[in-house]
Coordinates of C-alpha atoms in Angstrom, one line a residue:
M1 CA 9.6 35.3 -28.0
N2 CA 12.2 38.0 -28.1
P3 CA 15.9 37.1 -28.0
A4 CA 16.4 38.5 -24.5
T5 CA 13.7 36.2 -23.1
A6 CA 15.1 33.2 -24.9
L7 CA 18.6 33.8 -23.5
A8 CA 17.2 34.3 -20.0
L9 CA 15.2 31.1 -20.1
V10 CA 18.0 29.0 -21.5
L11 CA 20.6 30.3 -19.0
A12 CA 18.3 29.8 -16.0
D13 CA 17.4 26.3 -17.1
E14 CA 21.0 25.2 -17.8
L15 CA 22.4 26.7 -14.6
D16 CA 19.7 24.7 -12.7
R17 CA 20.7 21.5 -14.6
C18 CA 24.4 22.2 -13.6
G19 CA 23.5 22.1 -9.9
V20 CA 23.2 25.8 -9.1
R21 CA 20.9 26.0 -6.0
D22 CA 21.0 29.7 -5.1
L23 CA 20.4 32.8 -7.2
V24 CA 21.0 36.3 -5.7
L25 CA 19.9 39.4 -7.6
A26 CA 19.6 43.1 -7.2
P27 CA 16.8 44.9 -9.0
G28 CA 17.4 46.6 -12.4
S29 CA 15.8 47.3 -15.7
R30 CA 18.4 45.9 -18.2
S31 CA 18.6 42.7 -16.3
A32 CA 14.8 42.3 -16.0
P33 CA 14.4 39.3 -18.3
L34 CA 16.9 37.3 -16.4
A35 CA 15.4 38.3 -13.0
Q36 CA 12.0 37.1 -14.2
A37 CA 13.4 33.9 -15.6
F38 CA 15.1 33.2 -12.3
R39 CA 11.9 33.9 -10.4
A40 CA 10.0 31.5 -12.6
L41 CA 12.7 28.8 -12.1
S42 CA 12.6 29.2 -8.3
R43 CA 8.9 28.5 -8.3
G44 CA 9.2 25.3 -10.2
P45 CA 8.7 21.7 -9.0
D46 CA 11.3 19.3 -7.6
Q47 CA 13.5 21.3 -5.3
P48 CA 14.0 24.4 -7.5
P49 CA 16.9 26.9 -6.8
R50 CA 16.3 29.5 -4.0
L51 CA 16.0 33.1 -5.1
H52 CA 17.3 35.9 -2.9
V53 CA 16.7 39.6 -3.7
H54 CA 18.8 42.5 -2.2
V55 CA 18.4 46.2 -2.9
D56 CA 22.2 46.8 -3.0
E57 CA 24.6 45.1 -5.4
R58 CA 27.6 45.2 -3.1
A59 CA 25.7 43.6 -0.3
A60 CA 24.1 41.1 -2.7
G61 CA 27.6 40.0 -3.8
F62 CA 28.7 39.3 -0.2
M63 CA 25.4 37.6 0.6
A64 CA 26.2 35.2 -2.3
L65 CA 29.7 34.7 -0.8
G66 CA 28.1 33.7 2.5
I67 CA 26.0 31.2 0.8
A68 CA 28.9 29.8 -1.2
R69 CA 31.1 29.4 1.9
V70 CA 28.5 27.3 3.6
T71 CA 27.3 25.3 0.6
A72 CA 30.6 25.0 -1.4
R73 CA 28.4 25.2 -4.5
P74 CA 28.3 27.9 -7.2
V75 CA 26.1 30.8 -6.5
V76 CA 24.8 33.1 -9.3
T77 CA 24.7 36.9 -8.7
L78 CA 22.8 39.1 -11.2
C79 CA 22.8 42.8 -11.6
T80 CA 22.0 45.5 -14.1
S81 CA 24.5 47.7 -16.0
G82 CA 26.7 50.6 -15.0
T83 CA 27.8 51.3 -11.4
A84 CA 25.9 48.1 -10.3
V85 CA 28.6 46.1 -12.0
A86 CA 31.3 48.0 -10.1
N87 CA 29.6 47.5 -6.8
L88 CA 30.1 43.8 -7.2
H89 CA 33.8 44.2 -7.5
P90 CA 34.7 43.8 -3.8
A91 CA 32.8 40.5 -3.6
V92 CA 34.5 39.3 -6.8
L93 CA 37.9 40.1 -5.3
E94 CA 37.1 38.2 -2.1
A95 CA 35.9 35.3 -4.2
H96 CA 39.1 35.4 -6.2
H97 CA 41.4 35.2 -3.3
A98 CA 39.2 32.8 -1.3
R99 CA 38.6 30.6 -4.4
L100 CA 34.8 30.7 -3.9
P101 CA 32.4 29.6 -6.6
L102 CA 30.7 32.9 -7.6
I103 CA 29.1 33.3 -11.1
V104 CA 28.5 37.0 -11.9
L105 CA 25.9 37.8 -14.6
T106 CA 26.0 41.5 -15.6
A107 CA 23.4 43.0 -18.0
D108 CA 24.9 45.5 -20.5
R109 CA 23.8 47.8 -23.3
P110 CA 24.2 46.4 -26.8
P111 CA 27.3 47.5 -28.8
E112 CA 25.5 50.3 -30.7
L113 CA 24.8 52.1 -27.4
R114 CA 28.3 51.9 -26.0
D115 CA 30.6 55.0 -26.2
T116 CA 27.7 57.2 -27.1
G117 CA 26.9 58.8 -23.8
A118 CA 23.9 56.5 -23.3
S119 CA 22.6 56.4 -19.8
Q120 CA 23.9 53.8 -17.4
T121 CA 26.5 52.6 -19.9
T122 CA 30.2 52.0 -19.2
D123 CA 32.9 49.6 -20.4
Q124 CA 32.1 46.3 -18.7
I125 CA 34.4 44.2 -20.8
K126 CA 36.8 42.4 -18.4
I127 CA 36.0 44.9 -15.7
Y128 CA 37.1 42.5 -13.0
G129 CA 40.5 42.0 -14.8
S130 CA 42.4 38.9 -13.8
A131 CA 40.3 38.2 -10.7
V132 CA 37.9 35.9 -12.6
R133 CA 38.6 32.4 -13.8
L134 CA 36.5 32.9 -16.9
F135 CA 35.2 36.0 -18.7
A136 CA 32.8 35.9 -21.7
E137 CA 31.2 38.7 -23.6
V138 CA 28.1 36.6 -24.4
G139 CA 27.1 38.9 -27.2
T140 CA 23.7 40.3 -28.1
P141 CA 21.3 37.4 -28.1
E142 CA 19.9 36.2 -31.5
I143 CA 17.5 33.4 -32.1
R144 CA 19.5 31.2 -34.5
A145 CA 19.9 27.5 -35.0
D146 CA 23.1 27.3 -32.9
S147 CA 22.0 29.7 -30.1
N148 CA 20.7 27.0 -27.8
A149 CA 23.9 25.0 -27.9
Y150 CA 26.0 28.1 -27.5
W151 CA 24.2 29.4 -24.4
R152 CA 23.9 26.0 -22.7
S153 CA 27.6 25.1 -23.3
L154 CA 28.7 28.5 -22.0
A155 CA 26.6 28.0 -18.8
C156 CA 28.3 24.6 -18.2
Q157 CA 31.7 26.2 -18.8
A158 CA 30.9 28.9 -16.2
V159 CA 29.9 26.4 -13.6
A160 CA 33.0 24.3 -14.2
A161 CA 35.3 27.3 -14.1
A162 CA 33.7 28.6 -10.9
A163 CA 34.9 25.5 -9.0
S164 CA 38.1 27.5 -8.3
G165 CA 36.9 31.1 -8.2
P166 CA 34.6 33.7 -9.7
V167 CA 33.3 33.8 -13.3
H168 CA 31.9 36.8 -15.2
L169 CA 29.4 36.6 -18.0
N170 CA 28.5 40.0 -19.6
L171 CA 25.1 39.9 -21.3
A172 CA 24.4 42.6 -23.9
L173 CA 20.6 42.8 -24.1
R174 CA 18.7 44.8 -26.7
E175 CA 15.1 45.9 -26.3
P176 CA 12.5 44.7 -26.0
L177 CA 13.3 43.6 -22.5
T178 CA 9.8 42.3 -21.8
F179 CA 9.5 38.7 -20.5
D180 CA 7.3 36.8 -22.9
P181 CA 7.9 33.1 -22.7
P182 CA 5.6 30.9 -24.8
E183 CA 4.4 27.7 -23.2
N184 CA 6.3 25.5 -25.7
W185 CA 9.8 27.2 -25.2
P186 CA 11.4 24.0 -23.8
Q187 CA 10.7 22.3 -27.1
V188 CA 12.2 25.2 -29.1
F189 CA 15.3 25.3 -26.9
P190 CA 15.7 21.8 -25.5
G191 CA 18.2 20.7 -22.9
R192 CA 19.6 17.2 -22.6
P193 CA 17.2 14.4 -21.8
G194 CA 16.7 13.6 -18.1
R195 CA 17.5 17.1 -16.9
L196 CA 21.2 16.4 -17.5
P197 CA 23.7 19.3 -18.1
W198 CA 24.6 20.1 -21.7
V199 CA 28.2 19.2 -21.0
H200 CA 29.1 16.6 -18.4
T201 CA 32.3 17.9 -16.6
G202 CA 32.9 15.1 -14.1
D203 CA 31.4 13.0 -11.3
R204 CA 31.8 15.6 -8.5
P205 CA 29.0 18.0 -7.6
A206 CA 29.1 21.3 -9.5
G207 CA 31.4 23.7 -7.6
A208 CA 33.0 21.0 -5.5
S209 CA 36.7 21.4 -4.6
S210 CA 39.4 19.0 -5.8
P211 CA 39.1 15.6 -4.2
V212 CA 41.0 15.3 -1.0
G213 CA 41.0 12.6 1.6
P214 CA 40.6 8.8 1.8
D215 CA 39.7 8.3 -1.8
T216 CA 42.9 10.0 -3.1
P217 CA 46.1 8.0 -3.8
E218 CA 48.6 7.9 -1.0
V219 CA 51.3 10.5 -1.4
A220 CA 54.7 9.6 0.0
F221 CA 56.4 12.3 2.0
P222 CA 59.3 12.3 4.6
G223 CA 57.1 12.1 7.7
A224 CA 59.6 13.2 10.3
A225 CA 59.0 12.1 13.9
R226 CA 58.5 15.7 15.1
G227 CA 56.2 17.4 12.6
V228 CA 53.2 19.7 12.9
V229 CA 50.2 20.2 10.7
V230 CA 49.1 23.8 10.1
V231 CA 45.6 24.5 8.7
G232 CA 44.6 27.9 7.5
D233 CA 41.6 29.4 5.7
G234 CA 39.6 27.4 3.1
P235 CA 41.0 23.9 3.2
A236 CA 39.3 21.6 0.7
D237 CA 38.9 18.9 3.4
S238 CA 39.6 19.8 7.0
A239 CA 38.9 16.3 8.1
A240 CA 41.8 14.9 6.1
A241 CA 44.1 17.4 7.8
V242 CA 42.9 16.3 11.2
A243 CA 43.3 12.6 10.2
L244 CA 46.9 13.3 9.0
A245 CA 47.9 15.0 12.3
E246 CA 46.3 12.2 14.4
G247 CA 47.8 9.5 12.3
M248 CA 51.3 10.9 12.4
G249 CA 51.0 11.8 16.1
W250 CA 51.7 15.5 15.3
P251 CA 50.2 18.5 16.9
L252 CA 47.5 20.3 14.8
L253 CA 47.6 24.1 14.7
A254 CA 44.3 25.1 13.1
E255 CA 43.0 28.6 12.6
P256 CA 39.4 28.8 13.8
Q257 CA 37.8 29.4 10.4
S258 CA 39.5 26.2 9.0
N259 CA 37.0 24.2 11.1
A260 CA 39.8 21.8 11.8
R261 CA 40.5 22.7 15.5
Y262 CA 39.3 19.4 17.0
G263 CA 40.5 15.9 17.8
S264 CA 43.3 14.5 20.0
S265 CA 46.0 16.5 18.2
A266 CA 44.4 19.9 18.3
I267 CA 46.4 22.7 20.0
S268 CA 44.4 25.7 21.1
C269 CA 47.0 28.1 22.4
Y270 CA 49.6 27.9 19.7
T271 CA 50.0 31.6 19.3
H272 CA 51.0 31.9 22.9
L273 CA 53.3 29.0 22.7
M274 CA 55.0 30.3 19.6
A275 CA 55.3 33.8 21.2
H276 CA 57.3 32.4 24.2
P277 CA 60.9 32.0 23.1
A278 CA 61.9 29.1 25.3
T279 CA 58.7 27.2 24.5
R280 CA 59.1 27.9 20.9
S281 CA 62.6 26.5 21.0
L282 CA 61.5 23.4 22.9
L283 CA 58.6 22.7 20.4
Q284 CA 60.5 23.4 17.2
P285 CA 59.4 20.8 14.6
E286 CA 61.4 19.0 12.0
E287 CA 58.8 19.2 9.3
I288 CA 55.6 21.2 8.6
V289 CA 52.6 20.3 6.4
C290 CA 50.4 23.4 5.7
V291 CA 46.9 22.9 4.4
G292 CA 44.8 26.0 3.3
R293 CA 45.9 29.6 3.6
P294 CA 47.3 30.7 7.0
G295 CA 47.6 34.4 7.8
L296 CA 45.9 35.3 11.1
S297 CA 48.9 35.5 13.4
R298 CA 52.5 36.6 13.1
Q299 CA 53.5 33.7 15.3
L300 CA 52.2 31.1 12.9
L301 CA 53.7 32.8 9.9
A302 CA 57.0 33.0 11.7
L303 CA 56.9 29.2 12.3
L304 CA 56.4 28.7 8.5
R305 CA 59.4 30.9 7.9
S306 CA 61.6 29.1 10.4
G307 CA 63.6 27.1 7.9
V308 CA 61.9 23.8 8.7
P309 CA 61.0 21.8 5.5
L310 CA 57.5 22.9 4.5
T311 CA 55.0 21.1 2.4
V312 CA 52.0 23.1 1.2
V313 CA 48.8 21.3 0.2
D314 CA 46.8 23.2 -2.4
A315 CA 45.0 22.0 -5.5
H316 CA 44.9 25.5 -7.0
L317 CA 47.4 27.7 -8.8
P318 CA 48.9 29.8 -7.6
W319 CA 49.3 27.7 -4.4
A320 CA 49.1 29.3 -1.0
D321 CA 52.6 30.0 0.3
P322 CA 52.6 33.4 2.0
S323 CA 56.0 32.9 3.6
R324 CA 57.6 31.8 0.3
S325 CA 59.2 28.9 2.3
A326 CA 57.6 25.8 0.8
S327 CA 60.0 23.1 -0.4
R328 CA 57.2 20.9 -1.7
R329 CA 53.6 21.3 -3.0
L330 CA 51.0 18.6 -3.0
R331 CA 47.6 18.7 -4.6
C332 CA 45.9 16.7 -1.8
V333 CA 46.4 15.9 1.8
P334 CA 48.7 12.9 2.2
R335 CA 47.8 9.9 4.1
P336 CA 49.7 9.3 7.4
V337 CA 52.9 7.3 6.9
R338 CA 52.5 3.8 8.3
R339 CA 54.7 4.0 11.4
R340 CA 54.3 4.2 15.2
P341 CA 53.9 7.8 16.3
D342 CA 56.1 9.3 19.0
P343 CA 53.7 9.9 21.9
A344 CA 56.3 12.1 23.7
W345 CA 56.3 14.7 20.9
L346 CA 52.5 15.3 20.9
G347 CA 52.5 14.9 24.7
L348 CA 55.0 17.8 25.1
W349 CA 52.8 20.1 22.9
T350 CA 49.6 19.0 24.7
A351 CA 51.2 19.7 28.1
A352 CA 52.4 23.2 27.1
D353 CA 48.9 23.9 25.6
R354 CA 47.3 23.0 28.9
V355 CA 49.6 25.2 30.9
A356 CA 49.0 28.2 28.6
G357 CA 45.2 27.5 28.5
A358 CA 44.9 27.3 32.2
A359 CA 46.8 30.6 32.7
L360 CA 44.7 32.2 30.0
D361 CA 41.4 31.0 31.6
R362 CA 42.4 32.2 35.0
A363 CA 43.1 35.7 33.7
L364 CA 40.0 35.8 31.5
D365 CA 37.7 34.6 34.3
A366 CA 39.0 37.4 36.5
S367 CA 38.1 40.0 33.8
P368 CA 34.8 41.6 32.9
L369 CA 33.2 41.0 29.5
T370 CA 36.2 42.0 27.6
E371 CA 36.8 41.3 23.9
P372 CA 39.0 38.2 24.4
R373 CA 36.6 36.9 27.1
L374 CA 33.7 37.5 24.8
A375 CA 35.4 35.5 22.0
R376 CA 36.2 32.6 24.3
D377 CA 32.8 32.5 26.0
L378 CA 30.8 32.8 22.8
L379 CA 32.7 30.0 21.0
A380 CA 32.2 27.8 24.0
A381 CA 28.5 28.6 24.2
L382 CA 27.6 28.1 20.5
P383 CA 25.3 25.1 19.8
D384 CA 27.0 22.2 17.8
D385 CA 24.7 22.8 14.9
A386 CA 25.3 26.6 14.6
V387 CA 27.1 28.6 12.1
C388 CA 29.1 31.7 13.1
V389 CA 30.6 34.4 10.9
L390 CA 33.7 36.1 12.4
G391 CA 34.8 39.6 11.5
S392 CA 38.2 39.9 9.9
S393 CA 39.6 42.5 12.3
M394 CA 40.0 41.7 16.0
P395 CA 37.1 39.2 16.5
I396 CA 38.8 36.4 14.5
R397 CA 42.1 37.1 16.2
D398 CA 40.6 36.9 19.6
V399 CA 38.9 33.7 18.7
E400 CA 42.2 32.3 17.4
A401 CA 43.9 33.1 20.7
T402 CA 41.1 31.9 23.1
M403 CA 39.0 29.3 21.4
R404 CA 39.3 25.8 22.8
A405 CA 39.4 22.8 20.5
R406 CA 35.9 21.6 19.8
R407 CA 33.9 20.0 16.9
G408 CA 30.5 21.3 16.1
P409 CA 29.8 24.9 15.1
R410 CA 30.7 25.9 11.5
L411 CA 33.0 29.0 11.5
V412 CA 33.0 31.3 8.5
A413 CA 35.2 34.3 7.8
N414 CA 36.1 36.5 4.7
R415 CA 39.8 35.8 4.8
G416 CA 40.4 35.9 1.0
L417 CA 41.3 39.6 1.3
A418 CA 40.7 39.8 5.0
G419 CA 38.6 42.9 4.6
I420 CA 35.7 44.1 6.8
D421 CA 33.4 45.1 3.9
G422 CA 30.2 43.2 3.4
T423 CA 30.5 41.0 6.5
V424 CA 26.9 41.5 7.6
S425 CA 25.7 40.4 4.2
T426 CA 28.0 37.4 4.3
A427 CA 26.5 36.5 7.6
V428 CA 23.0 36.8 6.2
G429 CA 23.9 34.6 3.3
A430 CA 25.5 32.1 5.5
A431 CA 22.5 32.0 7.8
L432 CA 20.1 31.4 4.9
A433 CA 22.2 28.7 3.4
H434 CA 22.8 27.0 6.8
R435 CA 19.1 26.9 7.5
A436 CA 18.2 25.6 4.0
A437 CA 20.7 22.7 4.6
G438 CA 18.9 21.8 7.8
G439 CA 21.4 23.5 10.1
G440 CA 20.6 25.3 13.3
R441 CA 20.9 28.9 14.4
A442 CA 23.3 31.5 13.0
F443 CA 25.6 34.0 14.8
A444 CA 28.2 36.6 13.8
L445 CA 30.9 38.3 16.0
L446 CA 31.7 41.7 14.5
G447 CA 33.4 44.9 15.5
D448 CA 31.4 48.2 15.4
L449 CA 33.2 49.5 12.3
T450 CA 32.6 46.2 10.4
L451 CA 28.9 46.7 11.2
L452 CA 28.9 50.3 10.0
H453 CA 30.7 49.3 6.8
D454 CA 27.7 47.1 5.8
L455 CA 24.5 48.8 7.0
T456 CA 22.7 47.8 3.8
G457 CA 23.2 44.2 4.9
L458 CA 20.8 45.0 7.8
V459 CA 18.4 46.8 5.5
G460 CA 18.4 44.0 2.9
V461 CA 16.9 41.4 5.3
S462 CA 13.5 40.7 3.9
R463 CA 10.5 39.5 5.8
R464 CA 10.2 36.6 3.4
E465 CA 13.5 35.1 4.3
H466 CA 13.9 36.4 7.9
P467 CA 17.2 34.7 8.8
D468 CA 17.6 33.5 12.4
L469 CA 20.8 35.5 12.8
T470 CA 22.1 37.0 15.9
I471 CA 25.0 39.5 15.5
I472 CA 27.2 40.2 18.5
V473 CA 28.7 43.6 18.0
V474 CA 31.8 44.7 20.0
N475 CA 31.5 48.4 20.2
N476 CA 34.7 50.2 21.2
R477 CA 33.7 53.3 19.2
G478 CA 36.4 53.1 16.6
G479 CA 39.2 51.0 15.1
G480 CA 40.4 48.9 18.0
I481 CA 42.9 46.9 16.0
F482 CA 45.0 50.0 15.3
S483 CA 45.8 50.4 19.0
L484 CA 47.7 47.1 18.7
V485 CA 49.6 47.7 15.4
D486 CA 53.1 48.9 15.7
S487 CA 52.9 51.3 12.7
T488 CA 49.8 53.1 14.1
R489 CA 49.4 52.8 17.9
N490 CA 52.0 55.6 18.6
A491 CA 51.2 57.7 15.6
D492 CA 50.5 61.5 16.0
A493 CA 46.8 62.3 15.8
F494 CA 46.0 58.6 16.5
E495 CA 42.3 59.2 17.1
E496 CA 41.8 61.4 14.1
L497 CA 43.7 59.1 11.6
F498 CA 43.2 55.6 13.0
G499 CA 40.9 55.5 16.0
T500 CA 38.2 57.3 14.1
P501 CA 35.7 57.5 17.0
H502 CA 32.0 57.6 16.1
T503 CA 28.8 58.4 18.0
V504 CA 26.5 56.0 16.3
A505 CA 23.9 54.4 18.6
I506 CA 23.8 50.7 17.8
E507 CA 20.4 50.4 19.4
H508 CA 18.9 53.0 17.1
L509 CA 20.4 51.2 14.1
A510 CA 18.7 48.0 15.2
I511 CA 15.3 49.7 15.7
A512 CA 15.5 51.5 12.4
T513 CA 16.2 48.4 10.4
G514 CA 13.8 46.1 12.2
W515 CA 16.3 44.0 14.2
R516 CA 15.8 43.0 17.9
Y517 CA 18.3 44.6 20.2
A518 CA 19.9 43.8 23.6
L519 CA 22.9 45.2 25.5
A520 CA 25.2 42.7 27.3
S521 CA 26.4 44.4 30.4
G522 CA 28.4 41.4 31.8
A523 CA 29.6 37.9 31.1
A524 CA 26.6 36.5 33.0
D525 CA 24.2 38.1 30.4
L526 CA 25.6 36.4 27.4
P527 CA 24.1 32.8 27.6
G528 CA 20.6 34.2 28.0
L529 CA 20.9 36.8 25.3
L530 CA 22.2 34.2 22.8
R531 CA 18.7 32.6 23.0
L532 CA 17.2 35.8 21.6
P533 CA 15.5 34.9 18.3
G534 CA 16.9 36.6 15.2
P535 CA 17.3 38.7 13.4
A536 CA 18.8 40.3 16.5
I537 CA 21.8 42.5 17.5
I538 CA 23.6 42.1 20.9
E539 CA 25.9 45.0 21.7
V540 CA 28.9 44.6 24.0
R541 CA 30.5 47.9 24.9
T542 CA 34.3 47.9 25.6
E543 CA 37.1 50.4 25.9
R544 CA 40.0 50.4 23.5
A545 CA 42.6 51.5 26.0
A546 CA 41.5 48.9 28.6
N547 CA 41.6 46.2 26.0
V548 CA 45.2 47.0 25.1
G549 CA 46.1 46.7 28.7
L550 CA 44.2 43.5 29.2
R551 CA 45.8 41.8 26.2
R552 CA 49.3 42.7 27.6
S553 CA 48.3 41.2 31.0
L554 CA 47.0 38.0 29.3
D555 CA 50.3 37.6 27.4
A556 CA 52.3 38.2 30.7
A557 CA 50.2 35.7 32.6
V558 CA 50.7 33.0 30.0
A559 CA 54.4 33.8 29.7
D560 CA 54.9 33.5 33.5
A561 CA 53.1 30.1 33.5
L562 CA 55.3 28.9 30.6
D563 CA 58.4 30.2 32.3
D564 CA 57.6 28.0 35.3
W565 CA 56.8 25.0 33.1
I566 CA 60.0 25.3 31.1
V567 CA 62.1 25.3 34.4
R568 CA 60.5 21.9 35.3
V569 CA 60.7 20.5 31.8
G570 CA 64.1 21.7 30.8
H571 CA 65.5 21.5 27.2
R572 CA 66.1 17.8 27.0
P573 CA 65.1 16.0 23.8
A574 CA 61.4 15.6 23.7
S575 CA 61.6 12.2 21.9
T576 CA 63.2 10.5 25.0
D577 CA 61.3 12.3 27.8
P578 CA 57.9 11.3 29.1
P579 CA 55.2 14.0 28.8
P580 CA 55.8 16.6 31.5
A581 CA 53.5 16.7 34.5
L582 CA 50.9 19.4 34.7
P583 CA 51.0 21.9 37.5

């Protein structure tokens, strides 16, 4: 057995023992022994890991992230040397900022071929810089007495380190690269008895986040009468945040991808409430607890900067505090303080939320299938057992502004760096992982430029895996978000520099890549089209200029309704007033 085969077999076996359930690889010659070891492992007995193959390394990386977001378990990505390694960099950066468990295995040339002009050879040592939690130059494999312990121990370290972000193992492989495992290799390179990992690193599942919730010690904190709980991206335990808000009688302001916008404390229209000066003043809290990484709306970030005592909950370093306003950091969500909540405080928020929501619905119901209406109607129509990936440009912002509180669909978004790259591949990975876990159908709400940034995500869908994924594409033929950004919307040569109009026919893309296609002409079409089996693309055509006008009219309609409500409520202390009557 050659050393490359030995290393491949041992790493594959130990990663399996450590709980890795998904392996994503892109084809390559230098990485061939590992690819074949992974394939052999995936065909073994007793629930073997799932093997996913993608033709493009960049898309493979984002597919792995989609799987990691849904499963919260470490996902291995394998590639060959050279530019293949660089193409994984965007996914590594997203995993770094979103703290996703990604283990990157990169094949490399042995030291004697480096810096010689050898083909497909570049400096891969620490190529991802400080974005990885652990880097190891594994070294050219040799069959020695201590090799088995070294390789197995390193695999355990990689899985443990990936609990808080990406890990990179660089594997320098010498020829021969043929895969030639003898039948007795497990006896030559044995693992621990009972299929246990080489190193036991704790009782939690591999890749699980730090413990949060009922099993954690109670953490004392001031617990003001008028507080709010804010939940952003990637909370370790959204249910604990919901329980805190309900136990304290505080409103819950949860970004959609936090999957915490549900329960009796959930407020749906917080961006509109915080954008209305009189309402914002009336609803000013005395304390804020922030779980996860917020960053979708200026209104929510402004609330965090308002000078109110802020506690951030984050088990990781550096902790998430984008406003630099935190006065306290906790590693886990605190339990509610044992006291009687103030019903008037939550009642005031709930009443304002209903006023804003009713005004928003009236305006949206009177509109055609616009981008905000699509976001609202789609999130209302999703089955409870669905997963839905949201594009990081306008789709997730429209969902934040219009989605009503509900529990059921799992929402996913790449908000680590909030980029649009690789979103189709993320959706494919999320769909595959969701189905493997016994979940229902998968959906994605993307903009047209987000789709065009990841066309290989469409191409990489294989007949073998065939995800039941329906992508709803908002096609406004360009960068719609730039029409709403102060620094770009009034710029000279807007269309040339920011609008970037295109003439791509989405229907032709779908046909060329083997996806079903349908055009939604109006709001009434959407429910029926969502039943279209995947992989499928539903196109919704909108106009950028009209959407700008619509969003302004929505803001004005909500503001007028809140103006009327404020007149009735007045600015009396909320703690002594009964909840205001609804109009």
